[in-house]
Short mmCIF file of C-alpha atoms and ligand atoms in Angstrom, two decimals:
data_model
loop_
_atom_site.label_atom_id
_atom_site.label_comp_id
_atom_site.label_asym_id
_atom_site.label_seq_id
_atom_site.Cartn_x
_atom_site.Cartn_y
_atom_site.Cartn_z
CA MET A 1396 -196.97 -12.39 36.62
CA ARG A 1397 -193.68 -10.61 37.14
CA LYS A 1398 -192.44 -8.74 34.08
CA PRO A 1399 -189.00 -10.05 33.00
CA PHE A 1400 -186.18 -7.56 33.49
CA ILE A 1401 -182.89 -7.59 31.58
CA VAL A 1402 -180.22 -5.09 32.56
CA ALA A 1403 -177.02 -4.18 30.76
CA ASN A 1404 -174.28 -3.25 33.19
CA TRP A 1405 -171.90 -1.18 31.12
CA LYS A 1406 -169.65 -0.64 34.15
CA MET A 1407 -166.93 1.95 33.34
CA ASN A 1408 -166.96 1.39 29.58
CA PHE A 1409 -167.59 3.49 26.46
CA LEU A 1410 -166.86 7.02 25.37
CA HIS A 1411 -169.69 9.46 24.82
CA ASP A 1412 -170.34 8.66 21.15
CA ASP A 1413 -170.25 4.92 21.81
CA ALA A 1414 -172.90 5.34 24.48
CA ILE A 1415 -175.16 7.42 22.25
CA ASN A 1416 -174.80 5.12 19.24
CA TYR A 1417 -175.53 2.14 21.44
CA ILE A 1418 -178.69 3.61 22.90
CA GLN A 1419 -180.00 4.67 19.52
CA LYS A 1420 -179.50 1.17 18.15
CA LEU A 1421 -181.07 -0.30 21.26
CA ILE A 1422 -184.15 1.92 20.96
CA LEU A 1423 -184.66 0.93 17.33
CA GLY A 1424 -183.93 -2.73 17.98
CA THR A 1425 -186.43 -3.04 20.81
CA ILE A 1426 -189.19 -0.74 19.64
CA ASP A 1427 -191.75 -3.55 19.43
CA ILE A 1428 -190.85 -5.20 22.70
CA HIS A 1429 -193.29 -4.43 25.51
CA ASN A 1430 -193.39 -7.60 27.56
CA THR A 1431 -189.83 -7.23 28.88
CA GLU A 1432 -188.33 -4.37 30.84
CA ILE A 1433 -184.89 -3.27 29.68
CA GLY A 1434 -182.33 -1.48 31.83
CA VAL A 1435 -179.04 0.18 30.94
CA ALA A 1436 -176.63 0.97 33.77
CA ALA A 1437 -174.19 3.62 32.64
CA GLN A 1438 -171.57 6.01 33.98
CA ASP A 1439 -173.03 9.18 35.48
CA ILE A 1440 -171.69 11.43 32.74
CA PHE A 1441 -173.94 9.76 30.15
CA LEU A 1442 -177.11 9.58 32.23
CA LYS A 1443 -178.78 12.84 31.25
CA GLU A 1444 -178.48 12.23 27.54
CA LEU A 1445 -179.48 8.59 27.88
CA SER A 1446 -182.52 9.49 29.98
CA ASP A 1447 -183.61 12.15 27.53
CA SER A 1448 -183.25 9.87 24.53
CA THR A 1449 -185.16 6.98 26.11
CA LEU A 1450 -188.19 8.98 27.24
CA ASN A 1451 -191.38 7.12 26.24
CA THR A 1452 -189.49 3.92 25.45
CA ASN A 1453 -189.35 0.65 27.33
CA ILE A 1454 -185.73 1.31 28.31
CA LYS A 1455 -184.91 2.36 31.87
CA ILE A 1456 -181.72 4.19 32.64
CA VAL A 1457 -179.83 3.02 35.70
CA ALA A 1458 -177.14 4.81 37.71
CA GLN A 1459 -174.41 2.55 39.09
CA ASN A 1460 -174.20 4.21 42.50
CA ALA A 1461 -175.68 7.09 44.51
CA HIS A 1462 -174.79 8.58 47.86
CA TRP A 1463 -176.79 8.31 51.10
CA LYS A 1464 -177.07 12.09 51.37
CA ASN A 1465 -178.79 14.43 48.96
CA GLU A 1466 -176.32 17.28 49.13
CA GLY A 1467 -173.35 18.62 51.01
CA SER A 1468 -169.60 18.28 51.31
CA TYR A 1469 -169.11 14.88 49.69
CA THR A 1470 -166.59 15.54 46.94
CA GLY A 1471 -166.78 13.07 44.10
CA GLU A 1472 -170.10 11.54 45.11
CA THR A 1473 -173.38 11.49 43.19
CA SER A 1474 -176.60 12.76 44.75
CA PRO A 1475 -179.71 10.60 44.27
CA MET A 1476 -181.74 13.79 44.36
CA ALA A 1477 -179.77 15.06 41.35
CA LEU A 1478 -180.24 11.71 39.56
CA SER A 1479 -183.96 11.85 40.12
CA ASP A 1480 -184.03 15.45 38.94
CA LEU A 1481 -182.32 14.36 35.69
CA GLY A 1482 -185.02 11.79 34.99
CA VAL A 1483 -182.94 8.72 35.84
CA ASP A 1484 -185.24 5.79 36.66
CA TYR A 1485 -183.13 3.39 38.66
CA VAL A 1486 -180.00 3.09 40.70
CA MET A 1487 -178.05 -0.12 41.19
CA LEU A 1488 -176.55 -0.48 44.66
CA GLY A 1489 -174.16 -2.92 46.29
CA HIS A 1490 -172.50 -4.36 43.21
CA PHE A 1491 -169.61 -6.66 44.09
CA GLU A 1492 -167.10 -4.33 42.46
CA ARG A 1493 -168.35 -1.48 44.67
CA ARG A 1494 -167.96 -3.69 47.72
CA GLN A 1495 -164.58 -5.09 46.75
CA LEU A 1496 -162.88 -2.00 45.31
CA PHE A 1497 -164.69 0.88 47.03
CA ASN A 1498 -165.37 -0.48 50.50
CA GLU A 1499 -169.15 -0.67 50.27
CA THR A 1500 -170.63 -2.55 53.21
CA ASN A 1501 -174.12 -3.78 54.02
CA GLU A 1502 -174.53 -0.65 56.10
CA THR A 1503 -173.57 1.79 53.34
CA VAL A 1504 -175.70 -0.09 50.82
CA ASN A 1505 -178.64 0.09 53.22
CA ARG A 1506 -178.18 3.83 53.81
CA LYS A 1507 -177.92 4.46 50.09
CA LEU A 1508 -180.96 2.29 49.42
CA ARG A 1509 -183.12 4.22 51.89
CA ASN A 1510 -182.11 7.55 50.45
CA ALA A 1511 -182.54 6.44 46.84
CA LEU A 1512 -186.09 5.31 47.60
CA ASN A 1513 -186.79 8.61 49.35
CA ASN A 1514 -185.83 10.29 46.09
CA ASN A 1515 -188.26 8.18 44.05
CA LEU A 1516 -185.58 6.12 42.38
CA ASP A 1517 -186.29 2.44 41.87
CA VAL A 1518 -183.41 0.27 42.99
CA ILE A 1519 -181.63 -2.87 41.86
CA VAL A 1520 -179.95 -4.18 45.00
CA ASP A 1521 -177.05 -6.53 44.33
CA VAL A 1522 -176.19 -9.31 46.71
CA GLU A 1523 -173.50 -11.93 46.40
CA GLU A 1524 -174.71 -14.09 49.24
CA LEU A 1525 -177.89 -14.71 51.21
CA GLU A 1526 -176.45 -13.25 54.40
CA GLN A 1527 -176.52 -9.81 52.80
CA VAL A 1528 -180.24 -9.76 52.12
CA GLU A 1529 -181.60 -8.86 55.56
CA PRO A 1530 -178.95 -6.26 56.48
CA VAL A 1531 -179.28 -4.37 53.19
CA LEU A 1532 -183.08 -4.31 53.54
CA LYS A 1533 -183.06 -3.05 57.13
CA PHE A 1534 -185.78 -0.41 57.80
CA ILE A 1535 -187.27 -0.86 54.32
CA THR A 1536 -191.07 -0.76 54.42
CA GLU A 1537 -193.51 -3.03 52.66
CA GLU A 1538 -194.50 -0.20 50.37
CA GLN A 1539 -190.88 0.53 49.43
CA MET A 1540 -190.21 -3.13 48.64
CA ALA A 1541 -192.40 -2.77 45.57
CA ARG A 1542 -189.69 -0.51 44.09
CA ILE A 1543 -186.80 -2.91 44.71
CA SER A 1544 -185.43 -5.72 42.54
CA ILE A 1545 -182.75 -7.98 43.96
CA ALA A 1546 -179.91 -9.23 41.77
CA PHE A 1547 -178.04 -12.29 42.97
CA GLU A 1548 -174.49 -12.29 41.61
CA PRO A 1549 -172.10 -14.89 43.04
CA THR A 1550 -168.58 -13.45 43.16
CA TYR A 1551 -166.96 -16.38 41.36
CA ALA A 1552 -169.24 -15.81 38.38
CA ILE A 1553 -168.73 -12.07 37.83
CA GLY A 1554 -166.62 -11.44 34.75
CA THR A 1555 -165.10 -14.92 34.82
CA GLY A 1556 -167.05 -16.74 32.11
CA LYS A 1557 -168.05 -19.27 34.77
CA ALA A 1558 -171.74 -18.77 35.42
CA ALA A 1559 -173.54 -20.43 38.30
CA SER A 1560 -175.58 -23.50 37.47
CA ALA A 1561 -179.19 -22.67 36.70
CA GLN A 1562 -180.37 -24.90 39.54
CA GLY A 1563 -177.90 -23.32 41.99
CA ALA A 1564 -179.06 -19.83 41.00
CA GLN A 1565 -182.71 -20.91 41.32
CA ASP A 1566 -182.06 -22.26 44.83
CA VAL A 1567 -180.62 -18.93 45.94
CA ALA A 1568 -183.35 -16.92 44.19
CA LYS A 1569 -185.97 -18.98 45.98
CA ALA A 1570 -184.18 -18.52 49.29
CA ILE A 1571 -184.13 -14.74 48.70
CA ARG A 1572 -187.86 -14.79 48.00
CA ASP A 1573 -188.40 -16.84 51.18
CA ILE A 1574 -186.50 -14.28 53.27
CA VAL A 1575 -188.60 -11.50 51.78
CA ARG A 1576 -191.77 -13.50 52.44
CA GLU A 1577 -190.82 -14.00 56.08
CA ASN A 1578 -190.23 -10.29 56.54
CA TYR A 1579 -192.90 -8.76 54.33
CA GLY A 1580 -195.51 -11.41 53.56
CA SER A 1581 -196.37 -13.22 50.38
CA ASN A 1582 -197.87 -10.32 48.44
CA VAL A 1583 -194.54 -8.55 48.51
CA SER A 1584 -192.45 -11.66 47.91
CA GLU A 1585 -194.56 -12.75 44.96
CA GLY A 1586 -194.18 -9.33 43.35
CA LEU A 1587 -190.42 -9.14 43.94
CA ARG A 1588 -188.20 -9.50 40.88
CA VAL A 1589 -185.07 -11.53 41.50
CA LEU A 1590 -182.39 -11.37 38.83
CA TYR A 1591 -179.34 -13.54 38.29
CA GLY A 1592 -176.03 -12.00 37.24
CA GLY A 1593 -172.55 -13.36 36.57
CA SER A 1594 -171.30 -14.46 33.12
CA VAL A 1595 -174.75 -14.43 31.58
CA ASP A 1596 -174.61 -14.63 27.79
CA ILE A 1597 -176.87 -15.38 24.87
CA ASN A 1598 -176.36 -19.11 25.27
CA ASN A 1599 -177.20 -19.46 28.95
CA GLU A 1600 -179.68 -16.63 29.67
CA LEU A 1601 -182.77 -18.76 29.13
CA ASP A 1602 -181.45 -21.46 31.49
CA PHE A 1603 -181.73 -18.84 34.21
CA VAL A 1604 -184.93 -17.06 33.34
CA LEU A 1605 -186.81 -20.31 32.87
CA GLN A 1606 -186.31 -20.99 36.57
CA GLU A 1607 -189.36 -20.33 38.68
CA ASP A 1608 -187.83 -17.71 40.95
CA ILE A 1609 -185.55 -15.94 38.47
CA ASP A 1610 -187.21 -13.02 36.70
CA GLY A 1611 -184.36 -11.64 34.68
CA VAL A 1612 -180.65 -11.19 34.22
CA LEU A 1613 -177.96 -8.62 34.88
CA VAL A 1614 -175.48 -8.74 32.03
CA GLY A 1615 -171.97 -7.27 32.05
CA LYS A 1616 -169.57 -8.29 29.31
CA ALA A 1617 -172.17 -9.77 26.95
CA SER A 1618 -174.13 -6.51 26.99
CA LEU A 1619 -171.27 -4.39 25.64
CA ASN A 1620 -172.05 -5.36 22.08
CA VAL A 1621 -175.42 -3.79 21.33
CA ASP A 1622 -176.38 -6.26 18.59
CA ASN A 1623 -175.74 -9.12 20.96
CA PHE A 1624 -177.70 -7.43 23.74
CA ILE A 1625 -180.66 -6.84 21.42
CA LYS A 1626 -180.61 -10.54 20.49
CA MET A 1627 -180.61 -11.42 24.17
CA ILE A 1628 -183.64 -9.17 24.76
CA GLN A 1629 -185.47 -10.67 21.79
CA LYS A 1630 -184.82 -14.18 23.02
CA LEU A 1631 -186.23 -13.29 26.42
CA SER A 1632 -189.28 -11.53 25.01
CA ASN A 1633 -190.14 -14.54 22.81
CA LEU A 1634 -190.48 -16.85 25.78
P1 PGA B 254 -170.49 -10.23 33.69
O1 PGA B 254 -170.80 -9.06 34.73
O2 PGA B 254 -171.77 -10.51 32.95
O3 PGA B 254 -169.41 -9.71 32.82
O4 PGA B 254 -170.07 -11.42 34.50
C1 PGA B 254 -171.99 -9.07 35.47
C2 PGA B 254 -171.99 -7.96 36.49
O5 PGA B 254 -170.93 -7.63 37.01
O6 PGA B 254 -173.04 -7.38 36.79
#
């Protein structure tokens, strides 16, 4: 059984106090939930405090990007080694906004993925289409695959209020699992968590997670209100 995974993608939102108030409410609101993994993807500047405050909880803190090198002359970039040192659990790589606005390519996502794994970070790899799956996973070993979740986020659905159909998302999630099975065998593919993202809200989340190959959701806008996000987590954990 794959443990359901629900991730809030805060993107570039919130000031410091908003972030801290949110996480404190989230900790209290989910204290009894153990059957669902919860992720919060935040701006780098909040990560240390968020990681410290969620120690020994079921909440995983997620960076939104990390460089393919650990150190050096890369002004403005974030080192995965430094993230790991801070106690950050996950990094999300390849989000559509990174690709569209900051020129991420399959190659850069793949380089970042390999280095994040080398630094003991777990990774949520975002793909918008099936063609991206194999190139972003290039050189990834069977052992490393156990630390990767794949989030399928069709571009038309991100931030538009127009989510994919549950059946359409299931078809792609299954196809992703099939690709992983072909490359890594069924043990790995059966353990892989595939998330759906793109205009997920409290009304449609269960349509997605009830699909056989969808193990969770990546939530942007609907996660920005902590009370709403807690309700979404509770709904998922009551399945
Ligand atoms: P959205 O964002 O839920 O606002 O569509 C999802 C995402 O970009 O990860």
